Amino acid sequence: MRLLLLTIGTFSLSLTVLARTASLETRQSGSTITVNLDQKYQTIDGFGCSEAFQRAVQISKLSEEQQQYTFDLLFSTTKGAGLSILRNGIGSSPDMSSDHMVSIQPKSPGGPSSPPNYVWDGSDNKQLWVSQEAVKRGVKTIYANAWSAPGYMKTNNNDANGGTLCGVTGASCSSGDWRQAYADYLVQYIKYYLDANVTITHLGFVNEPDLTTSYASMRMSGSQAADFIKVLGPTLEKANLSSVGINCCDTEGWSSQAGMLGQLNSVDNFISTITAHSYTSSPGSPMNTRHRVWQTEAADLNGQWQGGWYSNGGAGDGMTWANNIYTALVNANASGYLYWIGAQTGSTNSKLVRIDGDNVTASKRLWAFGQWSRFVRPGAIRVGVQGAASGIRTAAFQNIDGSVAVQFINSGGSATNVQVEVNGASGFNSSTAAAYVTDNSHDISDLTMSLNGGTATVSVPGRAMVTVVLK
């Protein structure tokens, strides 16, 4: 049981909610939202996170019960956020000291043409295990992303501190051209996962190529990335892995990636997905590309841990992230949106779920992601909406199963009644409907609504996100 407070004129009415489909008579006309299924935008690939840099190892140190609870929080579509994309880090380091991701070829084989000397530990910094647990819960999109090539393949002979892949334009090395060896290395990584019955669907060969860091990093311009893709694409095809999509290039910001697109024209046919982060610039407008675009890393990296939905609109608030995702999907036509880390230890907001000893705590950022991911499933298409209520951001999506998910984010402090009608698609007629709410008091909780003659009516609480699902 819970109480729902509806504000009607100057009166308040408390209702005991018995079930999500319980009938609630419309007390005020509210705003009418019309969903147009014939007005189609981008296809949605999903929402996700990473457990790279040994964050997966941190999960493995929990008790079995808490491990499973953590995976349910992240990936379950009934108990958690239902995230549908997992981003793994392809290791480049010679060992696992600190939080380094160990390479599948820690030592140079002697040169780019020498027979490789791969080493597979069956763990991949515990990421294989996380992938298997995600797959058990329905995840089908695994994005394997290298931060750098191994150091011996680079101009600085170090997998950290920048440097560039030997052999691309402007990066000659006395050891030779390592482009083919690096492509083979990435293909072998994919094969190791296939042997463990995990299918990697997307492959990235560089992360934040516009930034030099003290950890694994590799500099690349768009032209240099294209030089490598010309080798990687045919290598995947030769290995019968052409179904694996090449992602490029996970720049530090959205605008940086947009500025790189022109340099990738020569390899456009090899590219599957354009990828960018949100640190130096966030998604605000569509990129000029025919490819799907993902925002693959964003987080409140430095804010002290706080798990709330709304306090003052700060960078760690759950509602802030609900709005960030809205902007990316609706204003920038993004097809995917990923937070940096799913679960880890520590006292900042860099993750969605906090591990403290054997305690696991979900933040409202997780539930913000879940409010999108649970109901906008992979393959959904964003469709048109008209008549949005004042102060309420509205978006709609039609899933592969035909269901329609309508999202509302109310930035105001008062509840607002909305009515939802669906047009198009050969006379879509809603026969069932349900509504769910996340706010300071609820985590994707059932919300009372009514359905009369195909029109759904719901009250969207102040400073809350509500999803209406029509079937």
Short mmCIF file of C-alpha atoms in Angstrom, two decimals:
data_model
loop_
_atom_site.label_atom_id
_atom_site.label_comp_id
_atom_site.label_asym_id
_atom_site.label_seq_id
_atom_site.Cartn_x
_atom_site.Cartn_y
_atom_site.Cartn_z
CA MET A 1 0.00 0.00 0.00
CA ARG A 2 1.02 3.59 -0.54
CA LEU A 3 -0.65 6.97 -0.67
CA LEU A 4 -0.93 9.15 -3.74
CA LEU A 5 -1.72 12.82 -3.23
CA LEU A 6 -3.58 14.54 -6.07
CA THR A 7 -4.01 18.32 -5.96
CA ILE A 8 -7.40 19.44 -7.30
CA GLY A 9 -8.01 23.18 -7.22
CA THR A 10 -7.43 24.12 -3.59
CA PHE A 11 -8.33 20.70 -2.23
CA SER A 12 -6.25 17.60 -1.65
CA LEU A 13 -7.51 14.06 -2.00
CA SER A 14 -5.62 11.07 -0.52
CA LEU A 15 -6.17 7.82 -2.35
CA THR A 16 -5.11 4.35 -1.31
CA VAL A 17 -3.54 2.68 -4.28
CA LEU A 18 -4.68 -0.93 -4.52
CA ALA A 19 -3.29 -1.76 -7.96
CA ARG A 20 -1.67 -0.01 -10.85
CA THR A 21 -4.76 -0.50 -13.03
CA ALA A 22 -7.25 0.66 -10.46
CA SER A 23 -9.78 3.06 -11.95
CA LEU A 24 -9.40 6.73 -11.13
CA GLU A 25 -12.05 9.08 -12.45
CA THR A 26 -10.71 12.21 -14.06
CA ARG A 27 -11.15 15.08 -11.62
CA GLN A 28 -9.87 17.74 -13.96
CA SER A 29 -9.45 17.83 -17.70
CA GLY A 30 -5.65 18.36 -17.66
CA SER A 31 -3.61 18.44 -20.86
CA THR A 32 -4.12 16.07 -23.77
CA ILE A 33 -1.00 14.47 -25.20
CA THR A 34 -1.33 12.95 -28.66
CA VAL A 35 1.15 10.28 -29.69
CA ASN A 36 1.65 10.01 -33.45
CA LEU A 37 2.94 6.55 -34.33
CA ASP A 38 3.36 7.55 -37.97
CA GLN A 39 5.92 10.24 -37.07
CA LYS A 40 9.09 8.21 -36.60
CA TYR A 41 12.55 9.22 -35.42
CA GLN A 42 15.58 7.15 -34.34
CA THR A 43 15.73 3.53 -33.23
CA ILE A 44 16.78 2.99 -29.62
CA ASP A 45 19.55 0.49 -28.88
CA GLY A 46 19.38 0.86 -25.12
CA PHE A 47 20.85 2.18 -21.90
CA GLY A 48 23.80 0.87 -19.97
CA CYS A 49 26.96 1.11 -17.90
CA SER A 50 30.43 -0.35 -17.50
CA GLU A 51 32.35 -2.37 -14.91
CA ALA A 52 35.76 -1.66 -16.47
CA PHE A 53 39.00 -0.96 -14.60
CA GLN A 54 38.38 -3.82 -12.17
CA ARG A 55 35.04 -2.54 -10.92
CA ALA A 56 33.83 -6.04 -11.78
CA VAL A 57 36.43 -7.37 -9.33
CA GLN A 58 34.84 -5.22 -6.61
CA ILE A 59 31.46 -6.86 -7.27
CA SER A 60 33.10 -10.30 -7.03
CA LYS A 61 34.19 -9.56 -3.46
CA LEU A 62 30.59 -9.28 -2.29
CA SER A 63 28.74 -12.23 -0.80
CA GLU A 64 26.89 -14.38 -3.33
CA GLU A 65 23.55 -12.92 -2.23
CA GLN A 66 24.76 -9.36 -2.68
CA GLN A 67 26.41 -10.16 -6.00
CA GLN A 68 23.09 -11.38 -7.38
CA TYR A 69 21.27 -8.43 -5.84
CA THR A 70 23.69 -6.06 -7.59
CA PHE A 71 23.20 -7.75 -10.95
CA ASP A 72 19.43 -7.64 -10.48
CA LEU A 73 19.59 -3.94 -9.68
CA LEU A 74 21.53 -3.24 -12.86
CA PHE A 75 20.03 -5.62 -15.41
CA SER A 76 16.73 -7.14 -14.25
CA THR A 77 13.65 -5.76 -16.00
CA THR A 78 11.46 -6.67 -13.01
CA LYS A 79 13.69 -6.05 -9.98
CA GLY A 80 16.02 -3.33 -11.19
CA ALA A 81 16.82 -0.83 -13.91
CA GLY A 82 16.75 -3.31 -16.79
CA LEU A 83 19.89 -1.88 -18.40
CA SER A 84 20.38 -3.38 -21.86
CA ILE A 85 23.96 -2.42 -22.82
CA LEU A 86 27.15 -3.49 -21.05
CA ARG A 87 30.39 -1.73 -21.95
CA ASN A 88 33.52 -3.76 -21.24
CA GLY A 89 37.08 -2.49 -21.25
CA ILE A 90 39.56 -4.37 -23.45
CA GLY A 91 42.76 -4.55 -21.43
CA SER A 92 46.09 -3.16 -22.60
CA SER A 93 48.19 -3.24 -19.43
CA PRO A 94 50.92 -5.81 -18.69
CA ASP A 95 49.42 -6.65 -15.26
CA MET A 96 46.50 -6.02 -12.90
CA SER A 97 48.32 -3.69 -10.51
CA SER A 98 46.19 -0.85 -9.17
CA ASP A 99 42.99 -1.02 -11.24
CA HIS A 100 44.72 -1.78 -14.55
CA MET A 101 42.99 -3.98 -17.11
CA VAL A 102 45.39 -6.75 -18.04
CA SER A 103 46.10 -7.40 -21.71
CA ILE A 104 45.49 -10.72 -23.49
CA GLN A 105 49.05 -10.29 -24.80
CA PRO A 106 51.02 -8.66 -21.96
CA LYS A 107 54.40 -9.01 -23.65
CA SER A 108 55.43 -8.05 -27.15
CA PRO A 109 55.66 -11.05 -29.48
CA GLY A 110 58.81 -9.44 -30.88
CA GLY A 111 57.37 -7.43 -33.73
CA PRO A 112 54.16 -6.79 -35.66
CA SER A 113 54.74 -9.77 -37.96
CA SER A 114 55.80 -12.20 -35.24
CA PRO A 115 53.42 -15.00 -34.21
CA PRO A 116 51.18 -13.69 -31.42
CA ASN A 117 51.51 -14.95 -27.87
CA TYR A 118 48.03 -14.50 -26.43
CA VAL A 119 47.25 -15.30 -22.81
CA TRP A 120 43.64 -15.84 -21.73
CA ASP A 121 42.83 -16.21 -18.04
CA GLY A 122 39.13 -16.94 -18.55
CA SER A 123 38.25 -13.92 -16.43
CA ASP A 124 39.11 -10.68 -18.23
CA ASN A 125 39.32 -8.72 -15.00
CA LYS A 126 36.03 -10.43 -13.97
CA GLN A 127 34.24 -8.75 -16.87
CA LEU A 128 33.41 -12.07 -18.52
CA TRP A 129 31.52 -13.10 -15.39
CA VAL A 130 29.62 -9.80 -15.31
CA SER A 131 28.79 -10.25 -19.00
CA GLN A 132 27.44 -13.74 -18.36
CA GLU A 133 25.28 -12.49 -15.49
CA ALA A 134 24.00 -9.64 -17.66
CA VAL A 135 23.16 -12.05 -20.48
CA LYS A 136 21.23 -14.24 -18.02
CA ARG A 137 19.07 -11.20 -17.34
CA GLY A 138 18.37 -10.49 -21.00
CA VAL A 139 21.22 -8.19 -22.06
CA LYS A 140 22.06 -8.74 -25.73
CA THR A 141 24.32 -5.77 -26.47
CA ILE A 142 27.92 -6.13 -25.27
CA TYR A 143 30.19 -3.26 -26.28
CA ALA A 144 33.91 -4.14 -25.98
CA ASN A 145 35.94 -0.94 -25.93
CA ALA A 146 39.74 -0.63 -25.78
CA TRP A 147 41.16 2.42 -24.06
CA SER A 148 44.51 1.81 -25.75
CA ALA A 149 46.56 -0.68 -27.71
CA PRO A 150 49.28 -2.46 -25.70
CA GLY A 151 52.27 -0.20 -25.13
CA TYR A 152 54.63 -2.05 -27.46
CA MET A 153 52.28 -1.23 -30.35
CA LYS A 154 52.49 2.53 -29.73
CA THR A 155 54.81 5.43 -30.34
CA ASN A 156 55.49 5.96 -26.62
CA ASN A 157 55.96 2.26 -25.81
CA ASN A 158 53.42 2.60 -22.98
CA ASP A 159 49.72 1.81 -22.84
CA ALA A 160 49.26 4.95 -20.69
CA ASN A 161 50.14 8.61 -21.23
CA GLY A 162 48.83 8.95 -24.75
CA GLY A 163 50.99 7.89 -27.63
CA THR A 164 49.62 6.72 -30.97
CA LEU A 165 49.22 3.38 -32.72
CA CYS A 166 52.30 2.67 -34.84
CA GLY A 167 51.47 2.71 -38.52
CA VAL A 168 48.68 5.25 -38.75
CA THR A 169 49.40 8.49 -40.57
CA GLY A 170 52.05 10.51 -38.72
CA ALA A 171 52.98 7.70 -36.34
CA SER A 172 55.94 5.73 -37.63
CA CYS A 173 57.89 3.46 -35.29
CA SER A 174 61.19 1.65 -35.59
CA SER A 175 59.37 -1.56 -34.62
CA GLY A 176 57.11 -1.30 -37.66
CA ASP A 177 53.41 -0.96 -38.52
CA TRP A 178 51.25 -2.53 -35.81
CA ARG A 179 47.82 -1.86 -37.31
CA GLN A 180 47.21 -5.43 -38.47
CA ALA A 181 48.56 -6.91 -35.26
CA TYR A 182 46.23 -4.68 -33.24
CA ALA A 183 43.26 -5.66 -35.40
CA ASP A 184 44.13 -9.33 -34.91
CA TYR A 185 44.42 -8.70 -31.16
CA LEU A 186 40.92 -7.26 -31.00
CA VAL A 187 39.50 -10.12 -33.05
CA GLN A 188 41.11 -12.64 -30.69
CA TYR A 189 39.48 -10.90 -27.72
CA ILE A 190 36.07 -11.31 -29.38
CA LYS A 191 36.80 -15.00 -30.02
CA TYR A 192 37.63 -15.63 -26.37
CA TYR A 193 34.20 -14.31 -25.41
CA LEU A 194 32.51 -16.40 -28.10
CA ASP A 195 34.20 -19.47 -26.65
CA ALA A 196 32.49 -18.59 -23.35
CA ASN A 197 29.09 -18.22 -25.08
CA VAL A 198 29.07 -14.42 -24.84
CA THR A 199 28.60 -12.53 -28.10
CA ILE A 200 30.29 -9.16 -28.39
CA THR A 201 28.05 -7.07 -30.62
CA HIS A 202 30.06 -3.83 -30.86
CA LEU A 203 33.78 -3.11 -30.87
CA GLY A 204 35.64 0.09 -30.08
CA PHE A 205 39.40 0.41 -30.54
CA VAL A 206 40.05 3.70 -28.75
CA ASN A 207 38.63 5.74 -25.86
CA GLU A 208 38.83 9.52 -25.56
CA PRO A 209 41.47 9.83 -28.30
CA ASP A 210 41.51 13.59 -27.71
CA LEU A 211 42.81 13.19 -24.13
CA THR A 212 46.12 12.05 -22.62
CA THR A 213 45.84 10.43 -19.18
CA SER A 214 48.11 8.69 -16.69
CA TYR A 215 46.12 5.50 -17.18
CA ALA A 216 45.45 3.60 -20.42
CA SER A 217 45.04 6.15 -23.20
CA MET A 218 45.87 6.56 -26.87
CA ARG A 219 45.75 9.65 -29.04
CA MET A 220 44.13 9.55 -32.48
CA SER A 221 42.73 12.07 -34.91
CA GLY A 222 39.76 11.17 -37.05
CA SER A 223 42.10 10.54 -39.98
CA GLN A 224 44.25 8.22 -37.89
CA ALA A 225 41.18 6.38 -36.70
CA ALA A 226 40.15 5.94 -40.33
CA ASP A 227 43.62 4.55 -41.12
CA PHE A 228 43.06 1.82 -38.55
CA ILE A 229 39.42 1.11 -39.49
CA LYS A 230 40.62 0.38 -43.03
CA VAL A 231 42.50 -2.56 -41.50
CA LEU A 232 40.04 -3.54 -38.77
CA GLY A 233 36.99 -3.79 -41.02
CA PRO A 234 38.45 -6.38 -43.44
CA THR A 235 40.02 -8.26 -40.52
CA LEU A 236 36.61 -8.72 -38.88
CA GLU A 237 35.16 -9.85 -42.20
CA LYS A 238 37.96 -12.36 -42.76
CA ALA A 239 37.30 -13.80 -39.29
CA ASN A 240 33.57 -14.17 -40.10
CA LEU A 241 32.82 -11.46 -37.54
CA SER A 242 31.28 -8.89 -39.86
CA SER A 243 28.21 -8.89 -37.58
CA VAL A 244 30.31 -7.10 -34.94
CA GLY A 245 29.73 -3.38 -35.34
CA ILE A 246 32.69 -1.00 -35.30
CA ASN A 247 32.11 1.93 -32.95
CA CYS A 248 34.03 5.19 -33.23
CA CYS A 249 35.46 7.04 -31.43
CA ASP A 250 34.32 7.74 -27.83
CA THR A 251 35.70 11.27 -27.76
CA GLU A 252 35.64 13.21 -24.51
CA GLY A 253 32.67 15.29 -25.61
CA TRP A 254 29.75 15.28 -28.04
CA SER A 255 30.99 18.27 -30.02
CA SER A 256 34.46 16.77 -30.40
CA GLN A 257 33.00 13.67 -32.01
CA ALA A 258 30.79 15.75 -34.29
CA GLY A 259 33.89 17.62 -35.45
CA MET A 260 35.65 14.34 -36.24
CA LEU A 261 32.97 12.93 -38.54
CA GLY A 262 34.31 14.46 -41.76
CA GLN A 263 37.62 12.67 -41.29
CA LEU A 264 35.81 9.31 -41.16
CA ASN A 265 34.09 9.57 -44.54
CA SER A 266 36.50 7.19 -46.23
CA VAL A 267 35.53 4.35 -43.88
CA ASP A 268 31.87 5.18 -43.46
CA ASN A 269 30.77 1.78 -44.76
CA PHE A 270 32.75 0.00 -42.05
CA ILE A 271 31.29 2.02 -39.16
CA SER A 272 28.28 0.80 -37.21
CA THR A 273 27.81 3.38 -34.47
CA ILE A 274 29.18 6.82 -33.66
CA THR A 275 30.08 7.12 -29.97
CA ALA A 276 30.84 10.10 -27.74
CA HIS A 277 31.10 11.04 -24.07
CA SER A 278 29.60 13.98 -22.21
CA TYR A 279 32.48 15.41 -20.22
CA THR A 280 33.51 18.40 -22.32
CA SER A 281 30.17 18.81 -24.12
CA SER A 282 26.83 17.06 -23.74
CA PRO A 283 24.39 15.86 -26.41
CA GLY A 284 22.34 18.85 -27.46
CA SER A 285 21.72 18.47 -31.18
CA PRO A 286 21.92 15.62 -33.71
CA MET A 287 25.22 14.71 -35.34
CA ASN A 288 25.44 14.88 -39.11
CA THR A 289 25.68 11.15 -39.74
CA ARG A 290 23.56 8.34 -41.13
CA HIS A 291 24.71 6.07 -38.31
CA ARG A 292 23.16 5.55 -34.93
CA VAL A 293 24.82 7.60 -32.21
CA TRP A 294 25.42 6.60 -28.60
CA GLN A 295 26.41 8.69 -25.61
CA THR A 296 28.72 6.09 -24.07
CA GLU A 297 30.07 7.69 -20.91
CA ALA A 298 28.76 10.32 -18.54
CA ALA A 299 28.86 10.68 -14.77
CA ASP A 300 29.07 13.05 -11.85
CA LEU A 301 32.68 12.03 -11.22
CA ASN A 302 33.52 14.23 -8.26
CA GLY A 303 30.28 14.86 -6.39
CA GLN A 304 30.04 13.27 -2.95
CA TRP A 305 27.73 10.26 -2.93
CA GLN A 306 24.09 11.11 -2.68
CA GLY A 307 21.30 8.74 -3.62
CA GLY A 308 18.35 11.13 -3.81
CA TRP A 309 16.02 11.97 -6.67
CA TYR A 310 15.71 15.73 -6.26
CA SER A 311 17.28 18.08 -3.78
CA ASN A 312 18.43 21.19 -5.63
CA GLY A 313 18.84 19.98 -9.19
CA GLY A 314 22.47 19.06 -8.58
CA ALA A 315 24.72 16.92 -10.76
CA GLY A 316 24.10 13.81 -8.68
CA ASP A 317 20.30 14.01 -8.49
CA GLY A 318 18.36 11.23 -10.14
CA MET A 319 16.04 13.72 -11.80
CA THR A 320 19.05 15.47 -13.34
CA TRP A 321 19.94 12.22 -15.10
CA ALA A 322 16.38 11.56 -16.19
CA ASN A 323 16.56 14.95 -17.90
CA ASN A 324 20.04 14.31 -19.34
CA ILE A 325 18.76 11.19 -21.02
CA TYR A 326 15.70 13.02 -22.32
CA THR A 327 17.86 15.71 -23.90
CA ALA A 328 20.12 13.16 -25.54
CA LEU A 329 17.26 11.13 -26.98
CA VAL A 330 14.87 13.90 -27.96
CA ASN A 331 17.13 16.84 -28.81
CA ALA A 332 20.19 14.96 -30.08
CA ASN A 333 18.54 11.81 -31.50
CA ALA A 334 20.82 9.52 -29.51
CA SER A 335 20.09 5.80 -29.80
CA GLY A 336 21.95 4.79 -26.65
CA TYR A 337 22.89 6.37 -23.33
CA LEU A 338 25.39 4.92 -20.84
CA TYR A 339 26.50 5.97 -17.38
CA TRP A 340 30.17 5.44 -16.53
CA ILE A 341 30.08 2.76 -13.81
CA GLY A 342 27.23 0.53 -12.72
CA ALA A 343 28.45 -0.58 -9.28
CA GLN A 344 31.63 0.14 -7.35
CA THR A 345 33.07 1.21 -4.01
CA GLY A 346 33.93 4.76 -3.04
CA SER A 347 32.21 7.93 -1.93
CA THR A 348 31.50 9.77 -5.20
CA ASN A 349 28.61 9.75 -7.65
CA SER A 350 30.69 8.10 -10.38
CA LYS A 351 28.48 5.00 -10.14
CA LEU A 352 24.80 4.12 -10.07
CA VAL A 353 25.12 1.62 -7.21
CA ARG A 354 27.41 1.97 -4.21
CA ILE A 355 29.30 -0.95 -2.65
CA ASP A 356 30.37 -0.47 0.97
CA GLY A 357 31.72 -3.63 2.54
CA ASP A 358 28.96 -6.16 1.85
CA ASN A 359 26.30 -3.46 1.63
CA VAL A 360 24.84 -2.46 -1.73
CA THR A 361 22.90 0.79 -2.14
CA ALA A 362 21.10 1.92 -5.28
CA SER A 363 21.01 5.62 -6.09
CA LYS A 364 18.09 7.40 -7.69
CA ARG A 365 20.35 7.79 -10.72
CA LEU A 366 19.89 4.07 -11.21
CA TRP A 367 16.13 4.40 -11.04
CA ALA A 368 16.23 7.32 -13.46
CA PHE A 369 17.97 5.03 -15.94
CA GLY A 370 15.49 2.30 -15.12
CA GLN A 371 12.52 4.53 -15.76
CA TRP A 372 13.80 4.74 -19.33
CA SER A 373 15.37 1.31 -19.80
CA ARG A 374 12.60 -0.82 -18.30
CA PHE A 375 10.02 0.52 -20.73
CA VAL A 376 11.96 1.70 -23.80
CA ARG A 377 13.47 -1.56 -24.92
CA PRO A 378 16.09 -2.24 -27.61
CA GLY A 379 14.58 -1.77 -31.05
CA ALA A 380 12.01 0.77 -29.90
CA ILE A 381 11.40 3.72 -32.22
CA ARG A 382 10.92 7.24 -30.94
CA VAL A 383 7.66 8.65 -32.27
CA GLY A 384 6.02 12.05 -32.33
CA VAL A 385 4.12 13.72 -29.51
CA GLN A 386 2.03 16.87 -29.55
CA GLY A 387 0.34 18.92 -26.85
CA ALA A 388 2.87 18.65 -24.01
CA ALA A 389 1.69 20.14 -20.73
CA SER A 390 3.46 23.21 -19.39
CA GLY A 391 6.55 22.29 -17.38
CA ILE A 392 6.41 18.62 -18.39
CA ARG A 393 8.89 17.10 -20.82
CA THR A 394 7.22 14.43 -22.92
CA ALA A 395 8.55 11.72 -25.23
CA ALA A 396 7.03 8.57 -26.73
CA PHE A 397 8.38 5.29 -28.10
CA GLN A 398 6.88 2.24 -29.76
CA ASN A 399 8.52 -1.04 -28.81
CA ILE A 400 9.03 -4.04 -31.05
CA ASP A 401 6.10 -5.81 -29.35
CA GLY A 402 3.82 -2.93 -30.36
CA SER A 403 3.48 -1.41 -26.90
CA VAL A 404 3.81 2.35 -26.55
CA ALA A 405 5.79 3.94 -23.71
CA VAL A 406 5.09 7.60 -23.01
CA GLN A 407 7.56 9.38 -20.73
CA PHE A 408 6.78 12.43 -18.58
CA ILE A 409 9.23 14.45 -16.49
CA ASN A 410 7.52 17.07 -14.34
CA SER A 411 9.96 19.78 -13.30
CA GLY A 412 7.31 21.71 -11.39
CA GLY A 413 6.39 21.32 -7.76
CA SER A 414 2.72 20.42 -8.30
CA ALA A 415 0.94 17.43 -9.78
CA THR A 416 -0.51 17.79 -13.27
CA ASN A 417 -3.20 15.65 -14.88
CA VAL A 418 -2.48 14.48 -18.43
CA GLN A 419 -4.53 12.51 -20.91
CA VAL A 420 -2.79 10.35 -23.50
CA GLU A 421 -4.19 9.45 -26.89
CA VAL A 422 -2.48 7.42 -29.62
CA ASN A 423 -2.96 8.03 -33.34
CA GLY A 424 -1.61 6.32 -36.43
CA ALA A 425 -0.33 2.79 -37.01
CA SER A 426 -3.55 1.57 -38.58
CA GLY A 427 -5.75 2.60 -35.71
CA PHE A 428 -3.78 1.59 -32.60
CA ASN A 429 -6.30 1.14 -29.82
CA SER A 430 -5.19 0.76 -26.22
CA SER A 431 -6.87 -2.11 -24.41
CA THR A 432 -4.60 -2.15 -21.36
CA ALA A 433 -2.47 0.48 -19.67
CA ALA A 434 -0.16 0.85 -16.70
CA ALA A 435 1.77 3.72 -15.15
CA TYR A 436 4.96 3.86 -13.08
CA VAL A 437 6.57 6.66 -11.07
CA THR A 438 9.99 7.55 -9.71
CA ASP A 439 10.45 10.47 -7.33
CA ASN A 440 11.89 11.12 -3.89
CA SER A 441 9.62 8.43 -2.39
CA HIS A 442 9.21 5.85 -5.16
CA ASP A 443 11.42 3.68 -7.38
CA ILE A 444 9.54 2.69 -10.55
CA SER A 445 6.43 2.13 -8.43
CA ASP A 446 2.94 1.41 -9.71
CA LEU A 447 0.86 4.54 -10.16
CA THR A 448 -2.91 4.79 -10.34
CA MET A 449 -4.35 5.75 -13.72
CA SER A 450 -7.48 5.21 -15.80
CA LEU A 451 -8.14 4.04 -19.36
CA ASN A 452 -11.42 4.97 -21.01
CA GLY A 453 -12.12 4.58 -24.71
CA GLY A 454 -8.43 4.26 -25.51
CA THR A 455 -7.53 7.45 -23.64
CA ALA A 456 -5.28 7.10 -20.61
CA THR A 457 -5.44 9.61 -17.77
CA VAL A 458 -2.78 9.96 -15.11
CA SER A 459 -1.63 12.51 -12.58
CA VAL A 460 2.10 13.26 -12.87
CA PRO A 461 3.38 14.24 -9.41
CA GLY A 462 5.57 17.28 -9.02
CA ARG A 463 9.30 16.70 -9.56
CA ALA A 464 8.74 13.16 -10.74
CA MET A 465 9.14 10.96 -13.79
CA VAL A 466 6.17 8.91 -14.91
CA THR A 467 5.95 6.28 -17.64
CA VAL A 468 2.62 5.27 -19.15
CA VAL A 469 2.69 1.96 -21.05
CA LEU A 470 -0.15 1.32 -23.49
CA LYS A 471 -0.85 -1.99 -25.18
#
